[in-house]
Each structure stands twice: as C-alpha cells, then as structure tokens.
XYZ file of C-alpha atoms in Angstrom:
522
model
C 69.878 18.602 16.352
C 69.127 15.266 14.783
C 67.225 12.510 16.782
C 69.636 10.255 18.414
C 69.698 6.870 16.610
C 70.881 3.378 17.291
C 70.200 3.547 20.987
C 69.580 -0.258 21.302
C 72.192 -2.269 23.167
C 74.971 -3.338 20.732
C 74.756 -7.094 21.734
C 77.366 -8.002 19.074
C 79.992 -5.709 20.522
C 79.016 -6.839 23.984
C 79.463 -10.529 23.074
C 82.692 -10.268 21.186
C 84.392 -7.937 23.651
C 83.184 -9.606 26.795
C 83.732 -13.115 25.159
C 87.304 -12.216 24.372
C 88.105 -11.205 27.955
C 86.673 -14.607 29.277
C 88.575 -16.504 26.519
C 91.915 -14.805 27.656
C 91.239 -15.683 31.301
C 90.346 -19.311 30.271
C 93.438 -19.864 28.246
C 95.548 -18.154 30.959
C 93.991 -20.838 33.372
C 94.860 -23.675 31.015
C 98.310 -22.514 30.018
C 99.740 -19.349 31.527
C 103.148 -19.827 29.796
C 101.525 -19.982 26.363
C 99.659 -16.663 27.082
C 102.784 -15.049 28.486
C 104.818 -16.089 25.398
C 102.072 -14.855 22.907
C 101.700 -11.555 24.791
C 105.400 -11.083 24.927
C 105.888 -11.661 21.232
C 102.962 -9.474 20.320
C 104.214 -6.573 22.645
C 107.722 -6.697 21.287
C 106.182 -6.465 17.703
C 104.048 -3.470 18.690
C 106.881 -1.627 20.443
C 109.092 -2.167 17.427
C 106.866 -1.161 14.621
C 104.493 1.349 16.265
C 106.674 2.985 18.963
C 107.874 5.902 16.801
C 104.404 6.399 15.471
C 102.972 6.649 18.989
C 105.611 9.116 20.097
C 104.653 11.328 17.006
C 100.955 10.823 17.635
C 101.050 12.102 21.353
C 103.208 14.903 20.323
C 100.813 15.887 17.519
C 97.866 15.653 19.890
C 99.551 17.918 22.347
C 100.723 20.586 19.772
C 97.507 20.701 17.895
C 95.482 20.970 20.995
C 97.658 23.809 22.374
C 97.267 25.719 19.024
C 93.505 25.315 19.009
C 93.299 26.256 22.640
C 94.969 29.645 22.239
C 93.561 30.455 18.759
C 90.506 32.539 17.987
C 88.476 29.380 18.361
C 89.350 28.725 22.106
C 86.255 30.403 23.485
C 83.802 28.155 21.469
C 81.568 26.270 23.915
C 81.309 22.397 23.712
C 78.209 20.353 23.939
C 75.718 22.927 22.919
C 75.484 24.231 26.459
C 76.345 27.743 27.705
C 77.076 27.025 31.228
C 79.018 24.017 32.728
C 77.155 21.125 34.274
C 79.987 20.689 36.788
C 81.856 23.201 38.893
C 85.462 23.626 38.163
C 86.781 21.715 41.311
C 84.378 18.818 40.683
C 85.128 18.813 36.974
C 89.089 18.821 37.368
C 88.806 16.244 40.132
C 87.055 13.799 37.925
C 89.570 14.404 35.193
C 92.458 13.849 37.603
C 91.002 10.513 38.764
C 91.290 8.976 35.293
C 95.015 8.675 34.188
C 96.491 9.298 37.609
C 94.396 6.566 39.084
C 95.637 3.930 36.748
C 98.845 3.620 38.564
C 100.078 7.044 39.587
C 100.107 6.324 43.405
C 102.582 3.545 43.256
C 104.503 4.668 40.207
C 105.028 8.015 41.852
C 107.109 6.426 44.585
C 108.903 4.001 42.317
C 109.669 5.457 38.873
C 111.953 8.310 40.004
C 114.009 5.700 42.116
C 114.284 3.472 39.036
C 115.554 6.280 36.932
C 117.904 7.477 39.706
C 119.394 3.961 40.212
C 119.818 3.619 36.409
C 119.993 6.759 34.631
C 117.888 6.957 31.438
C 120.239 6.243 28.384
C 119.411 9.709 26.820
C 121.614 11.178 29.697
C 124.015 8.390 30.243
C 125.645 7.984 33.725
C 129.226 8.666 32.983
C 130.704 11.063 35.575
C 127.239 11.784 36.930
C 127.222 12.177 40.708
C 124.116 11.024 42.769
C 123.169 14.663 43.364
C 123.264 15.419 39.525
C 121.103 12.252 38.785
C 118.202 13.620 40.692
C 116.825 16.019 38.165
C 117.022 13.751 35.071
C 115.427 10.916 37.038
C 112.486 13.191 38.179
C 112.207 14.787 34.809
C 111.931 11.578 32.965
C 109.071 10.538 35.292
C 107.402 13.939 34.440
C 107.582 12.993 30.702
C 105.773 9.656 31.303
C 103.091 11.153 33.269
C 103.017 14.690 31.946
C 101.924 16.810 29.077
C 101.778 14.139 26.156
C 100.295 11.416 28.257
C 97.394 13.571 29.318
C 96.859 15.275 25.959
C 96.108 11.936 24.184
C 93.275 11.234 26.573
C 90.820 14.158 26.251
C 91.564 16.912 23.797
C 91.075 16.389 20.013
C 89.118 13.113 20.229
C 86.886 14.597 22.853
C 86.320 17.631 20.707
C 85.151 15.228 17.926
C 82.982 13.156 20.185
C 81.207 15.975 21.757
C 80.400 17.502 18.369
C 79.169 14.175 16.967
C 76.971 13.391 19.846
C 75.643 16.782 21.135
C 75.471 18.696 17.898
C 74.722 15.851 15.322
C 72.830 13.634 17.712
C 74.663 10.419 17.186
C 75.513 7.785 19.684
C 78.532 8.461 22.038
C 80.785 5.549 21.003
C 84.452 5.311 20.002
C 83.289 4.879 16.419
C 81.959 8.398 16.524
C 85.647 9.580 16.263
C 85.569 8.333 12.605
C 82.266 10.057 11.764
C 84.048 12.962 10.008
C 85.500 10.552 7.637
C 82.627 8.042 7.046
C 79.633 10.025 7.965
C 76.421 8.304 9.066
C 77.529 4.986 7.493
C 80.016 4.391 10.631
C 76.830 3.933 12.827
C 74.878 1.564 10.343
C 76.038 -1.976 11.009
C 79.567 -0.955 10.021
C 82.430 -3.450 10.395
C 84.831 -0.643 10.812
C 82.597 0.833 13.378
C 82.052 -2.178 15.262
C 85.747 -3.077 15.208
C 86.615 0.460 16.748
C 84.243 -0.200 19.614
C 85.356 -3.743 20.313
C 89.081 -2.990 20.315
C 88.437 0.131 22.506
C 86.481 -1.911 25.047
C 89.125 -4.788 25.126
C 92.079 -2.347 25.396
C 90.431 -0.372 28.287
C 89.420 -3.557 30.010
C 92.900 -4.890 29.852
C 94.197 -1.699 31.104
C 91.609 -1.743 34.022
C 91.812 -5.334 35.054
C 95.657 -5.028 35.378
C 95.519 -2.311 37.958
C 92.761 -4.044 39.851
C 94.923 -7.139 40.102
C 98.017 -5.261 40.992
C 96.003 -3.350 43.629
C 95.111 -6.579 45.263
C 98.908 -7.482 45.442
C 99.990 -4.029 46.519
C 97.430 -3.596 49.210
C 98.156 -7.088 50.523
C 101.782 -6.240 50.867
C 100.807 -2.950 52.666
C 98.545 -4.593 55.133
C 101.248 -7.221 55.953
C 103.769 -4.398 56.440
C 101.547 -2.409 58.577
C 99.402 -4.883 60.517
C 101.358 -8.174 59.949
C 98.229 -9.606 58.227
C 99.283 -12.560 56.049
C 99.786 -11.521 52.403
C 97.926 -14.460 50.968
C 95.755 -14.928 47.994
C 92.669 -14.739 50.095
C 93.817 -11.424 51.302
C 94.379 -10.172 47.730
C 90.973 -11.350 46.667
C 89.300 -9.793 49.598
C 90.923 -6.482 48.676
C 89.637 -6.730 45.092
C 86.129 -7.557 46.456
C 86.109 -4.327 48.568
C 87.199 -2.357 45.609
C 84.579 -3.686 43.423
C 82.023 -2.991 46.011
C 82.982 0.671 46.236
C 83.097 1.024 42.438
C 79.757 -0.809 42.040
C 78.020 1.474 44.457
C 79.593 4.465 42.911
C 78.714 3.687 39.217
C 75.276 2.654 40.217
C 74.437 6.112 41.617
C 75.908 7.731 38.439
C 78.396 10.370 37.289
C 76.655 13.155 39.012
C 76.687 11.515 42.392
C 78.961 8.549 43.136
C 81.585 9.079 40.534
C 82.011 12.763 41.213
C 81.863 12.170 45.008
C 84.571 9.657 44.975
C 86.726 11.848 42.711
C 86.434 14.862 44.858
C 87.060 12.824 48.035
C 90.078 11.297 46.479
C 91.615 14.679 45.509
C 91.076 16.069 48.886
C 92.832 13.024 50.426
C 95.673 13.410 47.950
C 96.085 17.119 48.543
C 96.113 16.431 52.346
C 98.688 13.619 52.046
C 100.951 15.965 49.741
C 100.574 18.880 52.178
C 101.584 16.763 55.259
C 104.507 15.301 53.443
C 105.657 18.700 52.127
C 105.476 19.976 55.553
C 107.181 17.280 57.596
C 109.403 15.944 54.855
C 112.445 17.553 52.926
C 110.433 20.605 52.023
C 112.940 22.745 50.236
C 114.394 19.751 48.510
C 110.954 18.862 47.046
C 110.100 22.439 45.888
C 113.578 22.757 44.219
C 113.387 19.406 42.620
C 109.893 20.194 41.174
C 111.096 23.493 39.728
C 114.328 22.124 38.517
C 112.860 18.969 36.980
C 110.029 20.993 35.292
C 112.582 23.319 33.799
C 114.865 20.410 32.705
C 111.873 18.758 31.069
C 110.856 21.946 29.230
C 114.329 22.582 28.177
C 114.781 19.074 26.761
C 111.117 18.671 25.794
C 111.532 17.433 22.261
C 114.683 15.356 22.736
C 113.110 13.554 25.651
C 109.768 12.901 24.031
C 111.158 11.817 20.629
C 114.121 9.901 21.977
C 114.713 6.681 19.719
C 118.056 5.530 20.843
C 117.899 2.545 23.121
C 114.968 0.404 21.848
C 114.944 -2.072 24.705
C 114.711 0.913 27.263
C 111.999 2.555 25.167
C 109.818 -0.698 25.232
C 110.210 -0.958 28.991
C 109.533 2.680 29.626
C 108.249 5.393 27.215
C 106.694 3.259 24.450
C 105.077 0.973 27.138
C 103.569 3.985 28.926
C 102.337 5.456 25.425
C 100.778 2.243 24.483
C 99.085 1.883 27.866
C 97.424 5.408 27.803
C 96.566 5.097 24.153
C 94.631 2.025 25.183
C 92.576 4.071 27.632
C 92.182 7.094 25.187
C 88.811 6.491 23.363
C 86.958 5.439 26.542
C 88.292 8.350 28.790
C 87.570 10.718 25.900
C 83.911 9.498 26.155
C 84.013 10.047 29.978
C 85.428 13.480 29.597
C 82.860 14.306 26.919
C 80.127 13.425 29.371
C 81.438 15.702 32.169
C 82.664 18.730 29.857
C 79.518 20.017 28.577
C 79.422 23.807 28.716
C 83.294 24.180 28.740
C 85.105 26.066 26.184
C 87.691 24.450 23.897
C 90.347 26.518 25.944
C 89.082 25.329 29.220
C 89.083 21.757 28.068
C 92.542 21.691 26.764
C 94.124 23.747 29.446
C 92.543 21.445 32.143
C 93.529 18.237 30.458
C 96.840 19.096 28.756
C 98.406 21.695 31.278
C 96.706 21.535 34.650
C 96.407 17.858 35.111
C 100.101 17.267 34.017
C 101.405 19.978 36.369
C 99.354 18.375 39.240
C 100.588 14.794 38.369
C 104.119 16.114 38.239
C 103.965 17.901 41.576
C 102.601 14.582 43.084
C 105.414 12.807 41.698
C 107.850 15.433 42.975
C 106.384 15.190 46.596
C 106.225 11.343 46.852
C 109.004 10.305 44.446
C 111.037 13.311 45.524
C 110.939 12.317 49.203
C 112.187 8.820 48.244
C 115.045 10.427 46.263
C 115.990 12.638 49.129
C 116.365 9.712 51.631
C 118.061 7.495 49.018
C 120.493 10.313 48.464
C 121.382 10.844 52.197
C 121.027 6.968 52.971
C 121.914 4.850 49.850
C 119.978 1.649 49.750
C 117.184 2.913 51.994
C 114.687 3.048 49.275
C 116.291 1.303 46.315
C 116.839 -1.957 48.264
C 113.053 -2.370 49.125
C 112.270 -1.524 45.523
C 114.572 -4.255 44.253
C 113.311 -6.832 46.671
C 109.568 -6.139 47.009
C 108.720 -3.999 44.001
C 106.482 -0.906 44.011
C 104.451 -1.459 47.162
C 107.742 -1.973 49.155
C 108.941 1.361 47.806
C 105.946 3.154 49.093
C 106.134 1.655 52.462
C 109.931 2.411 52.670
C 109.372 5.996 51.831
C 106.695 6.528 54.427
C 108.670 4.539 56.867
C 111.330 7.259 56.808
C 108.847 10.015 57.639
C 107.396 11.255 60.978
C 103.817 9.606 61.341
C 105.036 7.067 58.889
C 102.438 4.523 59.970
C 99.456 6.891 59.434
C 100.852 8.266 56.117
C 101.334 4.628 54.799
C 97.730 3.766 55.899
C 96.619 6.899 53.971
C 98.346 5.741 50.941
C 96.610 2.550 51.034
C 93.214 4.191 51.347
C 94.049 6.642 48.560
C 95.123 3.588 46.313
C 91.868 1.909 46.934
C 89.817 4.902 46.083
C 91.932 5.933 43.132
C 91.507 2.588 41.508
C 87.683 2.533 42.346
C 87.327 5.774 40.466
C 89.079 4.231 37.569
C 86.912 1.213 37.560
C 83.709 3.021 38.011
C 84.422 5.528 35.171
C 85.656 2.755 32.726
C 82.521 0.668 33.501
C 80.312 3.687 32.904
C 81.996 4.345 29.440
C 81.796 0.822 28.311
C 78.088 0.899 29.157
C 77.823 4.180 27.224
C 79.595 2.625 24.169
C 77.252 -0.376 24.251
C 74.087 1.593 24.595
C 74.955 4.726 22.770
C 73.667 7.162 25.338
C 75.477 9.006 28.185
C 72.774 7.669 30.559
C 73.126 3.960 30.195
C 71.088 1.532 32.264
C 72.260 0.898 35.904
C 72.499 -2.824 35.369
C 74.952 -2.415 32.403
C 77.097 -0.119 34.381
C 77.260 -2.491 37.475
C 77.657 -5.565 35.264
C 81.032 -4.401 33.940
C 82.401 -3.482 37.373
C 81.482 -6.927 38.644
C 82.924 -8.617 35.485
C 86.236 -6.750 35.861
C 86.345 -7.814 39.549
C 85.753 -11.481 38.935
C 88.117 -11.842 35.963
C 90.784 -10.008 38.015
C 90.371 -12.304 40.963
C 90.595 -15.296 38.704
C 93.808 -14.136 37.179
C 95.154 -13.549 40.815
C 94.609 -17.239 41.475
C 96.960 -18.038 38.565
C 99.766 -15.706 39.791
C 101.149 -12.298 39.212
C 102.398 -13.340 35.612
C 98.899 -13.364 34.366
C 98.223 -9.840 35.688
C 101.383 -8.611 34.056
C 100.493 -10.323 30.857
C 97.045 -8.681 30.780
C 98.793 -5.467 31.566
C 101.081 -5.748 28.613
C 98.285 -6.896 26.346
C 96.835 -3.333 26.396
C 99.978 -2.165 24.519
C 99.110 -4.734 21.830
C 95.527 -3.468 21.609
C 96.909 0.104 21.385
C 97.895 -0.670 17.912
C 94.419 -0.487 16.194
C 93.275 2.163 19.013
C 96.216 4.341 17.946
C 95.007 4.248 14.333
C 91.525 5.266 15.446
C 93.202 8.449 17.151
C 94.987 9.608 14.145
C 92.102 11.400 12.132
C 91.379 13.901 14.968
C 94.609 15.488 14.207
C 93.045 17.173 11.198
C 89.350 16.485 11.769
C 89.211 18.358 15.190
C 90.469 21.431 13.738
C 87.958 21.278 10.872
C 85.086 20.523 13.340
C 86.149 23.572 15.373
C 85.820 25.767 12.257
C 82.453 24.260 11.498
C 81.332 24.980 15.061
C 82.451 28.577 14.727
C 80.300 28.959 11.638
C 77.295 27.327 13.224
C 77.537 29.435 16.322
C 77.916 32.581 14.256
C 74.797 31.551 12.222
C 72.823 30.897 15.330
C 73.872 34.187 16.924
C 72.752 35.981 13.547
C 69.510 34.172 13.557
C 68.757 35.123 17.104
C 69.688 38.730 16.413
C 67.333 38.732 13.319
C 64.548 37.324 15.580
C 64.965 39.985 18.237
C 64.883 42.663 15.603
C 61.509 41.313 14.187
C 60.148 41.181 17.649
C 61.052 44.944 18.187
C 59.622 45.934 14.880
C 56.478 43.999 15.597
C 56.111 45.945 18.914
C-alpha cells in the first residue's frame, strides 16, 4: 500500500465551501426574496434538464450494484481487512441513521397522506375508491425512500472510495471517486478535484442545515401541542442549540464511540416505537398494507421509477428527492466507507440497497399506514392537520388517535432530535475527513462544522421558514455537478472489483508459495 499523501488540511476547499455558506446566509439576511427567486429558478432548471438523467443514474446504481453483489465477486472483502471493525447491528444502525435521519420521521407520517389525498398522476384518480388509493399512496412513498434512494448513497461510489483509500493509499475525499479516470493527478492541486470536494461539501451542508432548521420548527410545534410551550423563534433556536450540543459531543468522541452509540440508541428507540404502534394500532391493516404496497411497488418497479409524465409533479416529488439524496451521496459514501472495512461487496450492497430500504418501507408502513387507517375511517382526521399545520401537525394528529398518544408523540420528538443529531455528527465527520484527507480527522475540525451548521441554521430561522426552504431546495441545484461526479462509478466500480479479485488471488498465491518455502526449509 502506498504512503497516504496530501494529509494537510485543504484550506482552499475549507475557505471556499465555508465562505459560500456564509455568503448564502448574508444574502438571505439582506434580501430573502432575491434568494428565494434565484433558488427557485435554478431549482426549476435543474429539475427540467437533469431530472431524467437522475432517474436513470439511480436506477443504474441499483442494478449494477445488485449484479456485483450476486456475481462471483460478491465475496471480495473491502478495505484490506478480513474481519469487520463493527458488529452487524452496530454497522446497520449507523447506515440506517444516514438517509432515514434526513427527514424520514416526519415524512413517514406525511407523505403517504399527501399521495392518498392527491393520487400520483401515474395512477390517476378516476373511479378510485379511498380503499383502492391506499396501496398506490404507500407504494409511492416506498419508491421515494426505497431501493434506488439508498443505492445511490453507499454502493458503487463506496467501492471506489474504499479501493482508492485503503488499497492505493490516497486521501478519503469525494475527488477520489475520479481516481480511476485521472489517476494521481486528481489529488495534486487539481481544479477538477477541488471542485468535486467543494460542491460535495456545499451540497451536503445545504441538505444538513435544512433539516436542522426544519427540526427547530417541527419540535417547536410538538412542544406547543404537548406542553403548550409557546412556539416562538426563541423555542426553535433553543431546540437547535440542544441538537447541536448532542451532535458536538457525539462527533467529538468519534465514530467508534459517540456516533455509533447514538445510532444504536436511535434504532432501538425506533424499533420500540414501531412495535408499540404495531401492537396497539391497526395491526393487520399495517401488515397487509406493507405487504401489498411492497408487492405493488415491485410489480410496477420500472414504471414508477422511470415515470416522466407530469413534470410539475416530478419536480415536487420524485426528482426533488433524487436531487436531495444525490447531494448527500459523496459524503455519506465516505462515512459508509469508514464503517464498512472488512465487509464483503455482497454484505455492503445487500445492507445498503436491500435491508435499509425494507426497514425504511416498514417504518413508513407503521407510521404512515396508521395515519392512512384513521383517515380512511374518519376522513379529515389526519389530512386536515396536514393541510393546516404541515408535517409536524400530521405526526401529532396520528399519535393523538392512538392509546398512549401523549407518550408516543413525546417519543417521536425524542427520536426526531436524536435522528437529526446522528445526521449532523456523521456529516460533520465526513466534511472533516474531506478537508484533512484521513479517516481520523482532528477533533476541532469535526466539532467546528457541527457548530457552524447550527449557527447558520439558527440565523436562517430568524429570517423565516422561507430561508430554510430555499436552502433545502438549493441542494437540488448542487446535485447537478455532484450527479456528474457519481456517473463514472457505473463502469469504474466493476473494473475495480475485477482488479481487486486479481490482487487478492495474487496475494493468496504469494502466501501459498511462502508457506511452501517454509515447509521445504524445515
């Protein structure tokens, strides 16, 4: 293995990416209308000209990944380590607390209701009874948080990153994804390399600060609903401060302690909540809906994932989600690379592209399915709060229908805070990794980005919800260059897998020859 090079802090990338985030907030403070207008125009352009490409890119990631997983190369170990560093439960917990944490708690309650009230255009709503609308609504939510969404985060690009870093000895940065094309030049003061790192940091920062700000608003609503605490700006900022404190402590203690502890704790919380709702809620309705919606999704897999009919609907739903998740992809691939050493290609792809989507879909079935059940029997009981108060109102409305509703709602608020904390600490860690090129970045760098995300999110909250939404939409704009970065792994990952196979066979032959020589010498 080569000696790892370029481990000095990349101050240029640090200054440009951090400076851009500060500039965005300053302009928003000065003229929020201008920012919203610019982001909306850029957002619409991105959706129009890149939407179809993103749909094909995510499908390609999933298909190529599945082929590799179940090919003869599936047993190859990643990261030049024979045994995994993390146990299976710990490992999968940390994976689940990446994409799902970015909004899965509140979207799980709300998105199925959105699609129930207004049936997705692919299915139309002519002559469809409320009962018949259940499965398409839930299935559409499965598509947005399912197989393709997860596959773009940690499969092909992770394989490339782990090979370049652990086998070749180069820094663990987004630009490493381009190593198979440009070779060592991509690490040597490369404009293309620096651009790859900068846009990846800006994209994931936008996608992280958005949920932080929204969490402040959502928890503020929940505290008012449960405890009649005034839902004011001060309350929202206090919530953000508490979240940042949790994330800072977590990231300061490192991946192997704080981050993995929070991830495991959160998954245990989620399992407990899901089990309670499953038992005291509409049990058979939830089980039947999960099975039926999963079968419906698989039956209509290509049609739903490649739908190109209603452009406005796509921009609001599917393409928006794809842009959002693509913006996260390089940084989360770095995080998954760090925690997956010693795992086989098959284990990686099955965990990220199959197990994680099924867990997400089941979570959506339990939370969203409960809301659908009550909306079906009592029209307006969930959809009216959604229309009037948005996603946090939907969660509270669903929990209010259940026995022990107060305690379940409180549990959801706790889970939401811990979920977003795990996102913030994971993202801050990967940004620090990108800037310092090692999977053990300095503590101050890790904590700095947590605090920066928190401060900028709090400042945006003082402007209003529109600034948070603008930042959230901006990740779709930054997904344009990031999605170009994620195209080469479609063919470079399979090539790397073949090279790994050759190298491991050569190492095995050399080891066998060495053993023979030792025996002969004896």
